[in-house]
Amino acid sequence: MGLFIVFIPRVFSSTPQNVFFLNQSFSNIAKNDIIPYLQLMERKWISEQLQIQALDKHFLIDKKALSIQWNLSQIKKGLLQRKNQNQHVPLFFSWNENKVVEALHFIAEKTNLTPQDASQKDERIIRSITGYRLNLANAIDEIRNRLSQGLDNIVIKSYEILNPTIDTKTLLQSLGFQHLLARYETSLVEKDENTRFNIDKGAKSVDGYILEKGEIFSFNRIVGPADKDDGYLETKVVVNGKLVPGYGGGVCQVSSTLYNALLQCDAKIIERSSHSGYSETTSYVEPGLDAAVSFGYKDLKFSFPQQRIAIFTYVDSDRLVAEIWGEKEFSGTKSIMSQIQSITANGDSEAFIEVETTVLKNDIVEKRYKDRYLIPKEYAETLKEQIDKNQ
């Protein structure tokens, strides 16, 4: 009798389709290959640092220092139990919680802030500061939950807000500054570190200044030369229409932001100058609405003939803010319009633009002026489109 042999193919069970872990598809990976595959992923993941953002500060934490380990068998179980649901398997892990607490204590030391009451010192108002305190237990839960979702770039939000006893508005009202006359802000997004430093330093020089009725405010007198000897850093400044290395770059954003706040209320503008050039680097305000300053050369001067005012210029996250508070409410309406009047080529790569700015008070022309800028030629039409869109 002959031997009859039946061949039975070996069938390997595998994960169902459309199953993902850390954005990696595990569809149809053989069951016996899951653990080795996860081990490779774990080594790579643990070699990358944990990125933590807390308030406005950033921290890098070594995952190995936290003794983070994946629970490979539990992850494998999760992968095999999914049934074509397009769902991501959570990251099951363990860690040394004492090490996590130690890391969070360090973050708390760098971010916790004691609240500060508003106060008056000489002819300045010192703004109040809101305090923050990290809630460690909640922060641990936040990090654990984010990691279980496969995230290693985590924003901690577990902060308790500590309000000052006397806030800025309360102090302002006690001093007679009842009304917010104007507020204007410009963006600090994509500004380099040195420029942001200069902007913050320049803003602090002006912040809280009390301007008496009829007194002439001179930006240069208050801020000074803004050069190396004053502690300002080297970055880019506009000279003869072009960006060149120089100290104090960014201070003009402070004067320009303040100028735009002044245009919204009843300020008397005594002196204001435009930059000689304009580009995307200086586009924190539209052409015609900048106020260039250069010690001994260009200044921003103004007064308030009708009342005392308090001026604030400060950095708030990625914004530079200018506020003007007064004793009397400004009841009128103001509107500002800028239009490019002409674009004239200047060689192959540059052009001059002439911009006319009109300031209306109660629908009546209060002032009208023209500025001329040297700009990159390819930027001219883009700029015109932007201005027309914003009108």
Coordinates of C-alpha atoms in Angstrom, one line a residue:
M1 CA 0.0 0.0 0.0
G2 CA 1.5 3.3 -1.0
L3 CA 2.2 6.1 1.4
F4 CA -0.2 9.0 1.1
I5 CA 1.1 12.3 2.4
V6 CA -1.0 15.5 2.8
F7 CA 0.8 18.9 2.9
I8 CA -0.7 21.2 5.5
P9 CA 0.7 24.8 5.2
R10 CA 1.8 26.5 8.4
V11 CA -0.5 29.4 9.3
F12 CA 0.9 32.2 11.4
S13 CA -1.7 34.3 13.3
S14 CA -1.1 38.0 12.8
T15 CA -2.6 41.3 13.9
P16 CA -5.7 42.5 12.1
Q17 CA -5.6 45.2 9.5
N18 CA -5.8 48.9 10.2
V19 CA -4.1 48.6 13.6
F20 CA -1.6 51.3 14.5
F21 CA 0.8 51.9 17.3
L22 CA 2.8 55.2 17.5
N23 CA 1.6 55.8 14.0
Q24 CA 3.2 52.6 12.8
S25 CA 0.9 50.1 11.0
F26 CA 1.0 46.6 12.5
S27 CA -1.4 45.2 9.9
N28 CA -0.6 41.5 9.2
I29 CA 2.6 41.4 11.2
A30 CA 3.1 37.8 12.3
K31 CA 2.3 37.2 16.0
N32 CA 5.8 35.9 16.7
D33 CA 7.4 39.0 15.2
I34 CA 5.5 41.6 17.3
I35 CA 7.7 41.6 20.3
P36 CA 11.0 41.9 18.4
Y37 CA 9.4 44.7 16.3
L38 CA 8.3 46.5 19.4
Q39 CA 11.7 46.1 21.0
L40 CA 13.3 48.0 18.0
M41 CA 10.7 50.7 18.3
E42 CA 11.2 51.0 22.0
R43 CA 15.0 51.5 21.7
K44 CA 14.5 54.2 19.2
W45 CA 11.8 55.9 21.1
I46 CA 13.7 55.9 24.4
S47 CA 16.8 57.3 22.7
E48 CA 14.8 60.5 21.8
Q49 CA 14.4 63.1 24.5
L50 CA 11.1 64.0 26.1
Q51 CA 10.2 67.6 25.2
I52 CA 8.3 69.5 27.8
Q53 CA 6.8 73.0 27.5
A54 CA 5.7 74.7 30.7
L55 CA 4.3 78.2 30.4
D56 CA 6.8 79.9 28.1
K57 CA 9.8 77.7 28.9
H58 CA 11.0 74.5 27.2
F59 CA 12.7 71.6 28.8
L60 CA 14.4 68.4 27.4
I61 CA 14.3 65.3 29.6
D62 CA 16.2 62.1 29.0
K63 CA 13.7 59.3 29.0
K64 CA 16.3 56.9 30.3
A65 CA 16.7 59.1 33.4
L66 CA 13.0 58.5 34.2
S67 CA 13.5 54.7 33.8
I68 CA 10.7 54.5 31.3
Q69 CA 10.1 51.0 30.0
W70 CA 7.4 49.7 27.7
N71 CA 5.1 46.9 28.8
L72 CA 5.7 44.9 25.6
S73 CA 3.3 42.0 26.4
Q74 CA 0.4 44.4 27.2
I75 CA 1.1 46.4 24.0
K76 CA 1.1 43.1 22.1
K77 CA -2.1 42.0 23.7
G78 CA -3.7 45.3 22.7
L79 CA -2.5 44.9 19.1
L80 CA -4.0 41.4 18.8
Q81 CA -7.3 42.3 20.3
R82 CA -8.1 45.2 17.9
K83 CA -10.6 44.1 15.3
N84 CA -10.2 46.4 12.3
Q85 CA -11.4 49.5 14.1
N86 CA -8.8 52.0 12.8
Q87 CA -7.8 52.6 16.4
H88 CA -4.4 53.3 17.8
V89 CA -3.1 51.0 20.6
P90 CA -2.1 53.0 23.7
L91 CA 1.5 53.0 24.9
F92 CA 1.6 50.9 28.1
F93 CA 4.7 51.7 30.1
S94 CA 6.2 52.0 33.6
W95 CA 8.5 54.6 35.0
N96 CA 10.3 55.6 38.2
E97 CA 7.8 58.1 39.7
N98 CA 10.4 59.5 42.1
K99 CA 12.5 60.5 39.1
V100 CA 9.4 62.1 37.4
V101 CA 8.7 64.1 40.6
E102 CA 12.3 65.2 40.7
A103 CA 12.1 66.4 37.1
L104 CA 8.9 68.3 37.8
H105 CA 10.4 69.9 40.9
F106 CA 13.1 71.3 38.6
I107 CA 10.5 72.6 36.1
A108 CA 8.5 74.1 39.0
E109 CA 11.6 76.0 40.2
K110 CA 12.1 77.5 36.8
T111 CA 8.5 78.4 36.1
N112 CA 6.7 79.0 39.4
L113 CA 6.1 82.7 39.8
T114 CA 5.2 84.7 43.0
P115 CA 2.4 87.2 42.3
Q116 CA 3.4 90.9 42.5
D117 CA 1.1 93.8 43.4
A118 CA 0.9 96.8 41.2
S119 CA 2.7 99.8 42.7
Q120 CA 3.9 103.4 41.9
K121 CA 7.5 104.3 42.1
D122 CA 8.5 107.9 41.2
E123 CA 6.8 108.7 37.9
R124 CA 6.3 105.1 37.0
I125 CA 3.5 102.5 37.5
I126 CA 4.9 99.0 38.1
R127 CA 2.4 96.6 36.6
S128 CA 1.1 93.7 38.7
I129 CA 2.3 90.2 37.9
T130 CA 0.0 87.2 38.0
G131 CA 1.7 84.3 39.8
Y132 CA 1.7 80.6 38.8
R133 CA 2.3 77.4 40.8
L134 CA 2.7 74.0 39.3
N135 CA 0.4 71.3 40.6
L136 CA 2.7 68.3 40.7
A137 CA 0.1 65.6 41.0
N138 CA -1.9 66.9 38.1
A139 CA 1.3 67.4 36.0
I140 CA 2.3 63.8 36.6
D141 CA -1.2 62.7 35.3
E142 CA -0.8 65.0 32.3
I143 CA 2.6 63.5 31.3
R144 CA 1.4 60.0 31.9
N145 CA -1.7 60.5 29.8
R146 CA 0.2 62.2 26.9
L147 CA 2.8 59.4 26.9
S148 CA 0.1 56.8 26.8
Q149 CA -1.1 58.5 23.6
G150 CA 2.4 58.1 22.1
L151 CA 3.3 61.8 22.5
D152 CA 6.7 62.9 23.6
N153 CA 6.2 66.6 22.9
I154 CA 4.1 67.6 25.9
V155 CA 2.6 71.0 27.0
I156 CA 2.0 71.0 30.8
K157 CA -1.1 73.0 31.7
S158 CA -1.4 72.0 35.4
Y159 CA -0.7 75.4 36.8
E160 CA -2.6 77.2 39.6
I161 CA -3.2 80.9 39.0
L162 CA -2.2 83.2 41.9
N163 CA -3.8 86.6 41.5
P164 CA -2.1 89.7 43.1
T165 CA -3.9 91.6 45.8
I166 CA -3.7 94.9 43.8
D167 CA -3.8 94.5 40.1
T168 CA -2.8 97.1 37.6
K169 CA -6.3 98.2 36.7
T170 CA -7.2 98.8 40.4
L171 CA -4.1 100.9 40.9
L172 CA -4.7 102.9 37.7
Q173 CA -8.2 103.7 38.8
S174 CA -7.0 104.8 42.2
L175 CA -4.6 107.2 40.5
G176 CA -7.3 108.6 38.2
F177 CA -6.5 106.7 35.1
Q178 CA -10.0 105.3 34.5
H179 CA -10.0 104.7 30.8
L180 CA -8.1 102.5 28.4
L181 CA -7.8 105.0 25.5
A182 CA -5.9 102.7 23.0
R183 CA -4.3 99.3 22.7
Y184 CA -2.2 98.0 19.9
E185 CA -0.1 94.8 19.5
T186 CA 2.4 93.5 17.0
S187 CA 3.7 90.0 16.5
L188 CA 7.0 88.6 17.7
V189 CA 6.6 85.3 15.9
E190 CA 9.8 84.3 14.0
K191 CA 11.8 87.1 15.7
D192 CA 15.3 85.8 16.6
E193 CA 16.5 85.7 20.2
N194 CA 18.6 88.8 20.1
T195 CA 15.8 90.9 18.5
R196 CA 13.3 89.6 21.1
F197 CA 15.8 90.6 23.9
N198 CA 16.1 94.1 22.5
I199 CA 12.4 94.5 22.1
D200 CA 11.7 93.4 25.7
K201 CA 14.5 95.7 27.0
G202 CA 13.2 98.7 25.0
A203 CA 9.6 98.0 26.1
K204 CA 10.6 97.9 29.7
S205 CA 12.3 101.3 29.4
V206 CA 8.9 102.9 28.5
D207 CA 6.5 100.6 30.5
G208 CA 4.5 102.4 33.2
Y209 CA 5.6 105.9 32.2
I210 CA 3.2 108.7 33.5
L211 CA 3.0 111.5 31.1
E212 CA 1.8 114.8 32.6
K213 CA -0.7 117.0 30.8
G214 CA 1.1 118.9 28.0
E215 CA 4.4 117.2 28.6
I216 CA 6.3 116.2 25.5
F217 CA 7.3 112.5 25.4
S218 CA 10.6 111.8 23.6
F219 CA 11.2 108.1 22.9
N220 CA 14.9 108.6 22.5
R221 CA 15.2 110.5 25.8
I222 CA 13.4 107.7 27.7
V223 CA 15.1 104.7 25.9
G224 CA 18.5 106.2 25.2
P225 CA 20.9 105.2 22.4
A226 CA 20.0 101.5 22.6
D227 CA 23.6 100.5 21.7
K228 CA 26.1 98.0 23.0
D229 CA 27.0 100.1 26.0
D230 CA 23.4 100.2 27.1
G231 CA 23.2 96.4 27.1
Y232 CA 21.5 95.9 23.7
L233 CA 22.5 93.0 21.5
E234 CA 23.6 92.9 17.9
T235 CA 21.1 91.9 15.3
K236 CA 19.8 93.6 12.1
V237 CA 19.0 97.3 11.7
V238 CA 17.7 99.3 8.7
V239 CA 20.4 101.6 7.3
N240 CA 19.9 103.4 3.9
G241 CA 17.0 101.1 3.1
K242 CA 18.8 97.9 3.8
L243 CA 19.2 95.5 6.7
V244 CA 22.8 95.5 8.1
P245 CA 24.3 94.2 11.4
G246 CA 23.9 96.6 14.3
Y247 CA 23.0 96.9 17.9
G248 CA 19.5 97.6 19.2
G249 CA 17.6 96.1 16.3
G250 CA 14.0 95.6 17.4
V251 CA 13.7 98.8 19.3
C252 CA 11.8 100.4 16.4
Q253 CA 9.1 97.8 16.8
V254 CA 8.5 99.2 20.3
S255 CA 8.2 102.8 18.9
S256 CA 6.1 101.7 16.0
T257 CA 3.7 99.7 18.2
L258 CA 3.4 102.6 20.5
Y259 CA 2.8 105.0 17.5
N260 CA -0.1 102.9 16.3
A261 CA -1.7 103.1 19.7
L262 CA -1.3 106.8 19.7
L263 CA -3.0 107.1 16.3
Q264 CA -6.1 105.5 17.9
C265 CA -6.6 108.3 20.5
D266 CA -6.2 112.0 21.0
A267 CA -2.4 112.2 21.0
K268 CA -0.7 115.1 19.4
I269 CA 2.1 113.7 17.3
I270 CA 5.0 116.1 17.3
E271 CA 7.7 114.1 15.5
R272 CA 7.6 110.8 13.7
S273 CA 9.8 109.3 10.9
S274 CA 9.6 106.3 8.7
H275 CA 12.3 103.7 8.0
S276 CA 14.3 104.2 4.8
G277 CA 13.5 100.6 3.8
Y278 CA 10.8 98.1 4.2
S279 CA 10.8 94.3 3.9
E280 CA 9.2 91.2 5.4
T281 CA 11.6 91.6 8.4
T282 CA 10.1 95.0 9.2
S283 CA 6.5 94.1 8.4
Y284 CA 5.2 94.1 12.0
V285 CA 3.2 97.1 10.8
E286 CA 2.3 98.2 7.4
P287 CA 4.4 100.8 5.5
G288 CA 3.2 104.3 6.5
L289 CA 2.5 103.1 10.1
D290 CA 6.0 102.6 11.3
A291 CA 7.9 105.0 13.6
A292 CA 11.7 104.7 13.2
V293 CA 14.0 105.8 16.0
S294 CA 17.7 106.5 15.8
F295 CA 19.3 108.3 18.7
G296 CA 20.2 111.9 17.6
Y297 CA 18.6 111.4 14.3
K298 CA 15.0 110.1 14.3
D299 CA 12.7 110.3 17.3
L300 CA 9.1 109.7 18.2
K301 CA 7.7 112.7 20.1
F302 CA 4.1 113.3 21.3
S303 CA 2.0 114.9 24.0
F304 CA -1.5 114.9 25.4
P305 CA -2.6 118.5 25.8
Q306 CA -5.9 117.6 27.4
Q307 CA -4.9 115.1 30.2
R308 CA -2.4 113.0 32.0
I309 CA -1.9 109.5 30.6
A310 CA -0.1 106.3 31.6
I311 CA 1.8 104.4 28.9
F312 CA 2.5 100.6 29.0
T313 CA 4.7 98.7 26.6
Y314 CA 5.3 95.0 27.4
V315 CA 5.8 91.6 25.9
D316 CA 3.0 89.1 26.3
S317 CA 4.1 85.7 24.9
D318 CA 4.5 86.2 21.2
R319 CA 3.1 89.7 21.2
L320 CA 4.3 93.2 21.9
V321 CA 1.6 95.3 23.4
A322 CA 1.2 99.1 23.8
E323 CA -1.6 100.5 26.0
I324 CA -2.5 104.1 26.8
W325 CA -4.6 104.9 29.8
G326 CA -6.1 108.3 30.5
E327 CA -8.2 110.3 32.9
K328 CA -10.8 111.2 30.3
E329 CA -12.5 108.9 27.9
F330 CA -11.8 109.4 24.2
S331 CA -15.3 109.6 22.7
G332 CA -14.4 110.2 19.1
T333 CA -13.7 107.7 16.3
K334 CA -10.4 107.2 14.5
S335 CA -9.6 105.3 11.4
I336 CA -6.3 105.0 9.5
M337 CA -5.7 104.1 5.9
S338 CA -2.5 103.5 4.0
Q339 CA -2.2 103.2 0.2
I340 CA 0.7 102.6 -2.1
Q341 CA 0.7 105.5 -4.5
S342 CA 3.5 104.4 -6.8
I343 CA 6.1 101.7 -7.3
T344 CA 9.3 102.7 -9.1
A345 CA 12.1 100.3 -10.1
N346 CA 15.5 100.9 -8.7
G347 CA 17.8 98.6 -10.7
D348 CA 17.0 95.0 -11.3
S349 CA 16.4 93.9 -7.7
E350 CA 14.9 96.9 -5.8
A351 CA 12.1 99.3 -6.0
F352 CA 10.9 102.5 -4.3
I353 CA 7.4 102.6 -3.1
E354 CA 5.5 105.7 -2.0
V355 CA 2.8 105.3 0.6
E356 CA 0.2 107.8 1.6
T357 CA -1.4 107.5 5.0
T358 CA -4.6 109.2 6.0
V359 CA -5.8 109.5 9.6
L360 CA -9.4 110.3 10.1
K361 CA -11.0 111.7 13.3
N362 CA -14.7 111.6 13.3
D363 CA -14.6 111.0 9.6
I364 CA -12.6 114.2 9.0
V365 CA -9.0 114.2 7.9
E366 CA -6.8 114.8 10.9
K367 CA -3.5 114.3 9.1
R368 CA -2.2 113.0 5.8
Y369 CA 1.4 112.2 5.0
K370 CA 3.6 110.3 2.5
D371 CA 6.5 108.0 3.1
R372 CA 9.1 106.5 0.7
Y373 CA 10.7 103.2 1.1
L374 CA 13.4 101.1 -0.6
I375 CA 12.1 97.5 -0.9
P376 CA 13.0 94.2 -2.6
K377 CA 11.5 94.4 -6.1
E378 CA 9.8 91.0 -5.9
Y379 CA 8.1 92.1 -2.6
A380 CA 6.4 95.1 -4.1
E381 CA 3.4 93.5 -5.7
T382 CA 2.9 91.1 -2.7
L383 CA 3.0 94.1 -0.4
K384 CA 0.4 96.0 -2.5
E385 CA -1.9 93.0 -2.4
Q386 CA -1.6 92.7 1.4
I387 CA -2.3 96.4 2.0
D388 CA -5.3 96.4 -0.4
K389 CA -6.7 93.3 1.4
N390 CA -6.4 94.9 4.8
Q391 CA -8.2 98.1 3.9

